[in-house]
Coordinates of N, CA and C in Angstrom, one line a residue:
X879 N -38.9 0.9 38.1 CA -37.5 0.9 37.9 C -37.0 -0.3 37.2
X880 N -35.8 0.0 36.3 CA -35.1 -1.5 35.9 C -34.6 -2.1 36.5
X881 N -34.3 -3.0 36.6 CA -32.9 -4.0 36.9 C -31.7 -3.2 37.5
X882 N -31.6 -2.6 36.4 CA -30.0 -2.1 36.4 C -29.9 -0.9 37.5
X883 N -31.1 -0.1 37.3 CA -31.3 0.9 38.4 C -31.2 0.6 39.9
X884 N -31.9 -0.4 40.2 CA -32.1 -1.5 41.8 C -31.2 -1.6 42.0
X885 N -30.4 -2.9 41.0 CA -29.1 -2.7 41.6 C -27.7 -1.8 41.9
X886 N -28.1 -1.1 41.6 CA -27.3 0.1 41.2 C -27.5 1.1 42.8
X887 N -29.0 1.1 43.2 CA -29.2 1.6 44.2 C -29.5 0.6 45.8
X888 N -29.3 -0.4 45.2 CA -29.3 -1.1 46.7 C -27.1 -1.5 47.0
X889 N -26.4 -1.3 45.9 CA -25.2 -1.1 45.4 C -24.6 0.5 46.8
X890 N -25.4 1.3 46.6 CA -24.8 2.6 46.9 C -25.2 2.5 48.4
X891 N -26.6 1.5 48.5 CA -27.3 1.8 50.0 C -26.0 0.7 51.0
X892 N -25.3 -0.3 50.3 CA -24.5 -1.0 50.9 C -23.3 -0.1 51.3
X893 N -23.0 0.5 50.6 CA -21.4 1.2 50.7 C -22.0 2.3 51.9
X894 N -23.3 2.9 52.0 CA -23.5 4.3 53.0 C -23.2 3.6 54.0
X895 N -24.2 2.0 54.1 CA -24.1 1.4 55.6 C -22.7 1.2 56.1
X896 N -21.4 1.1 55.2 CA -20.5 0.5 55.6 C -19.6 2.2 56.0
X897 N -20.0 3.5 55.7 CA -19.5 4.5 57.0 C -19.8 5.3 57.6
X898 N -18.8 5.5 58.0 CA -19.4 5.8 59.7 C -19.5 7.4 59.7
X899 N -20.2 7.5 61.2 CA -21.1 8.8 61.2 C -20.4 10.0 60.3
X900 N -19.0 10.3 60.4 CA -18.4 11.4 60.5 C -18.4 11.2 58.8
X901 N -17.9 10.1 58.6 CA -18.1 10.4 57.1 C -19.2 10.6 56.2
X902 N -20.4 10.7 56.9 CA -21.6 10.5 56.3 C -21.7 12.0 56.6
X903 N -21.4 12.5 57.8 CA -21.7 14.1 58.0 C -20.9 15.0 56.9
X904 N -19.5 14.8 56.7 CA -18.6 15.3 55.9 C -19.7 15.1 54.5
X905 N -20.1 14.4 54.0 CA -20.7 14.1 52.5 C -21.7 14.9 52.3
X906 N -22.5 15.2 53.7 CA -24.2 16.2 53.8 C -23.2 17.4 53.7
X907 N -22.4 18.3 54.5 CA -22.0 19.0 54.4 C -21.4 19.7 53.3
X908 N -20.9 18.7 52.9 CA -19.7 19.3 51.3 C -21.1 19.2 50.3
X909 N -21.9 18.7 50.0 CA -23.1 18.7 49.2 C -24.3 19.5 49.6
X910 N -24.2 20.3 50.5 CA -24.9 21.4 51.1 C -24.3 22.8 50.2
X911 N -22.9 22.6 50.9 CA -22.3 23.8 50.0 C -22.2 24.0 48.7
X912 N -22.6 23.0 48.4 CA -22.8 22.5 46.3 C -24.1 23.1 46.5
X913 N -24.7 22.6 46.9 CA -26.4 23.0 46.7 C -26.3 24.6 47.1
X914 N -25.9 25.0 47.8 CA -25.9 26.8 47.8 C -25.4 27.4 46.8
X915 N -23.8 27.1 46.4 CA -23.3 27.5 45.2 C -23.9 27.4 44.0
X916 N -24.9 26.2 43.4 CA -25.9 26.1 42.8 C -27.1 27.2 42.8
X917 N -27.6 27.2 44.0 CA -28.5 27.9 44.3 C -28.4 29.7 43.9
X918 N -26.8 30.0 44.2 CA -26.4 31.1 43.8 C -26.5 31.5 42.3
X919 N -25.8 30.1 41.6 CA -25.8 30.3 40.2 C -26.9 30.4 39.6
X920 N -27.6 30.1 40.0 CA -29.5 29.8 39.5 C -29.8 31.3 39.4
X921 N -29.9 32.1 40.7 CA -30.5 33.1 40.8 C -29.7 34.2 39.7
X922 N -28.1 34.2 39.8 CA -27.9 34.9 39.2 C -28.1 34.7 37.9
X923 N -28.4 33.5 37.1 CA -29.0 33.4 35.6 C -30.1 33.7 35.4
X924 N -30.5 33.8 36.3 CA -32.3 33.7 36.3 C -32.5 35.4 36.2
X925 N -31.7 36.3 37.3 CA -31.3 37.5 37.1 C -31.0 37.9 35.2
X926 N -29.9 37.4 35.1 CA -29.0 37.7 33.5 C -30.3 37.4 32.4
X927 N -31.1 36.3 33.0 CA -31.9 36.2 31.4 C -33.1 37.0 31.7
X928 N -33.8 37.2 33.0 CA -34.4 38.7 33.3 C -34.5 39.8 32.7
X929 N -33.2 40.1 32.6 CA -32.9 41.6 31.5 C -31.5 41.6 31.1
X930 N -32.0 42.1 30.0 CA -31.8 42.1 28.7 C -32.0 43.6 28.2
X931 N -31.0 43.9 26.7 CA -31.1 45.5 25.9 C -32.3 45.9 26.2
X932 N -33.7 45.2 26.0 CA -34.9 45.8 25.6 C -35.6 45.9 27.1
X933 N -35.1 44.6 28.0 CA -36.0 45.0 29.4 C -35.2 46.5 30.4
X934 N -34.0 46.5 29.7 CA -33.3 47.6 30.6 C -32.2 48.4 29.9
X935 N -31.5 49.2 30.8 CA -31.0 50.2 29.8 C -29.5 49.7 29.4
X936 N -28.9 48.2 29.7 CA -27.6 47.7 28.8 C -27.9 48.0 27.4
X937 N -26.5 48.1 26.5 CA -26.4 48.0 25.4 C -26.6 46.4 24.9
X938 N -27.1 46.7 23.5 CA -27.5 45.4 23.0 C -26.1 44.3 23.2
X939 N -25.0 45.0 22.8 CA -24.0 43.9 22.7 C -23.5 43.4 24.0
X940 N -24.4 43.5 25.2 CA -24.2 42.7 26.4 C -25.4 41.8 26.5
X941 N -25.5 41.3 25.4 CA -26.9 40.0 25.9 C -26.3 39.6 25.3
X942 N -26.7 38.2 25.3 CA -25.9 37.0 25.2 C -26.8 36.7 23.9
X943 N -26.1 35.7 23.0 CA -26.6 35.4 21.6 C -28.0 34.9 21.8
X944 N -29.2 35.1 21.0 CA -30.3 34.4 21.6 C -30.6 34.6 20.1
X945 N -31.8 33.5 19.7 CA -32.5 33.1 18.6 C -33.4 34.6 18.5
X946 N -33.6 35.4 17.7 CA -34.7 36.5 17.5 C -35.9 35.8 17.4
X947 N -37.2 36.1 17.7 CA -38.0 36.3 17.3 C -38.7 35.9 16.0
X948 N -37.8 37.0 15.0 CA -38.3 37.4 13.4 C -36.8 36.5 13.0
X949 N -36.2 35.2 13.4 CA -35.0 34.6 12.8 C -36.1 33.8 11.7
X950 N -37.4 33.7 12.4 CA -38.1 32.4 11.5 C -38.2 33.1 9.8
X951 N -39.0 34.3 10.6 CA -39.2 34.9 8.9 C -37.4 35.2 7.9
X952 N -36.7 35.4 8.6 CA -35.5 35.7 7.9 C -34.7 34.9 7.1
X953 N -35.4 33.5 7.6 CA -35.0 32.0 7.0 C -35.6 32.5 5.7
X954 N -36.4 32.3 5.7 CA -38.2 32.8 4.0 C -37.5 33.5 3.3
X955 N -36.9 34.7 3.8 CA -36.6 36.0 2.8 C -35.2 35.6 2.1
X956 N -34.2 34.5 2.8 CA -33.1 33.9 2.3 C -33.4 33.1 1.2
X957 N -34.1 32.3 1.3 CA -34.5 31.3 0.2 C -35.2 32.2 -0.6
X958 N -35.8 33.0 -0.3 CA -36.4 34.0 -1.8 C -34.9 34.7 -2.3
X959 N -34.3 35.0 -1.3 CA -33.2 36.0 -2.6 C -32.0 35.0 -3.2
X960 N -32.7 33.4 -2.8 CA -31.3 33.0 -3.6 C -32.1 32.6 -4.5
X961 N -33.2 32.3 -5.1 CA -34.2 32.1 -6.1 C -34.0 33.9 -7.5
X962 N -33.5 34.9 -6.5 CA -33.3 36.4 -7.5 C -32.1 36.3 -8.2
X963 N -31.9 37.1 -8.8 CA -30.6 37.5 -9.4 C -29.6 37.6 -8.4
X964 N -28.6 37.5 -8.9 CA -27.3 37.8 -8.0 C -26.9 39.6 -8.2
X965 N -26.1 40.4 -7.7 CA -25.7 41.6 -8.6 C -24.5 41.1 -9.1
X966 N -24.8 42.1 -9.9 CA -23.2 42.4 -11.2 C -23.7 41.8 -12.1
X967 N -23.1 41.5 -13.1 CA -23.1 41.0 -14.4 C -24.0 39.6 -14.3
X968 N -24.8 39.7 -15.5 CA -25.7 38.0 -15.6 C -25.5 37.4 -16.5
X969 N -25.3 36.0 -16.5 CA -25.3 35.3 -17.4 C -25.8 35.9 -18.4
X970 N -25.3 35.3 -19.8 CA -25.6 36.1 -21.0 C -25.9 37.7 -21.3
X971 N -25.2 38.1 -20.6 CA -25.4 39.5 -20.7 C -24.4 39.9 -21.4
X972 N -24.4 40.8 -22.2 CA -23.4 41.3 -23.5 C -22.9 42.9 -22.5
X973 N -22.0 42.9 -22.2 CA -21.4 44.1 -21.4 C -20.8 45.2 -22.0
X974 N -21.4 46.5 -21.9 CA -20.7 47.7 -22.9 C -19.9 48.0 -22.0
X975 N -18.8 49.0 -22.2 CA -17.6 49.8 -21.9 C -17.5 50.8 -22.7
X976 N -17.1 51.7 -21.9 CA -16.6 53.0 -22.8 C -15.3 52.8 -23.7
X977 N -15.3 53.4 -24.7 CA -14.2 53.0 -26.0 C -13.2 54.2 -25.5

């Protein structure tokens, strides 16, 4: 540990000793109920990223944005088509029209 950590934690262990029982019960208790509401939130993400369009029968447009797969190759095929022609008219190109 650092310095700054030690005293930082022998800092907090002074302030616990200075209250008293009921306040120290109130602190376990309110941070119990954190830790369950937590606990709740966990499962239910852990649920949400579970399934997904392809693990179950939601529509795609209820999953949450996620990187594909095939995003890597799709990076490649951008850098190749900006290396191609553009459409429509190209530089130096002499353009006919009907008279």
């Amino acid at each position: 540990m650092s310095e700054k950590s030690e005293l930082s934690a022998a800092l907090k262990l002074e302030m616990v000793d200075q209250l008293s029982h009921q306040e120290l019960v109130k602190i376990v208790l309110t941070q119990q109920k954190l830790i369950e509401k937590l606990q709740q939130k966990l499962e239910k993400l852990q649920e949400r990223q579970l399934s997904n369009s392809k693990t179950s029968s939601k529509p795609p447009s209820s999953d949450l944005i996620q990187k594909s797969e095939t995003a890597a190759f799709d990076n490649s095929k951008e850098s190749e088509s900006e290396a191609k022609r553009k459409p429509g008219g190209q530089r130096g190109h002499i353009g006919k029209t009907r008279s």
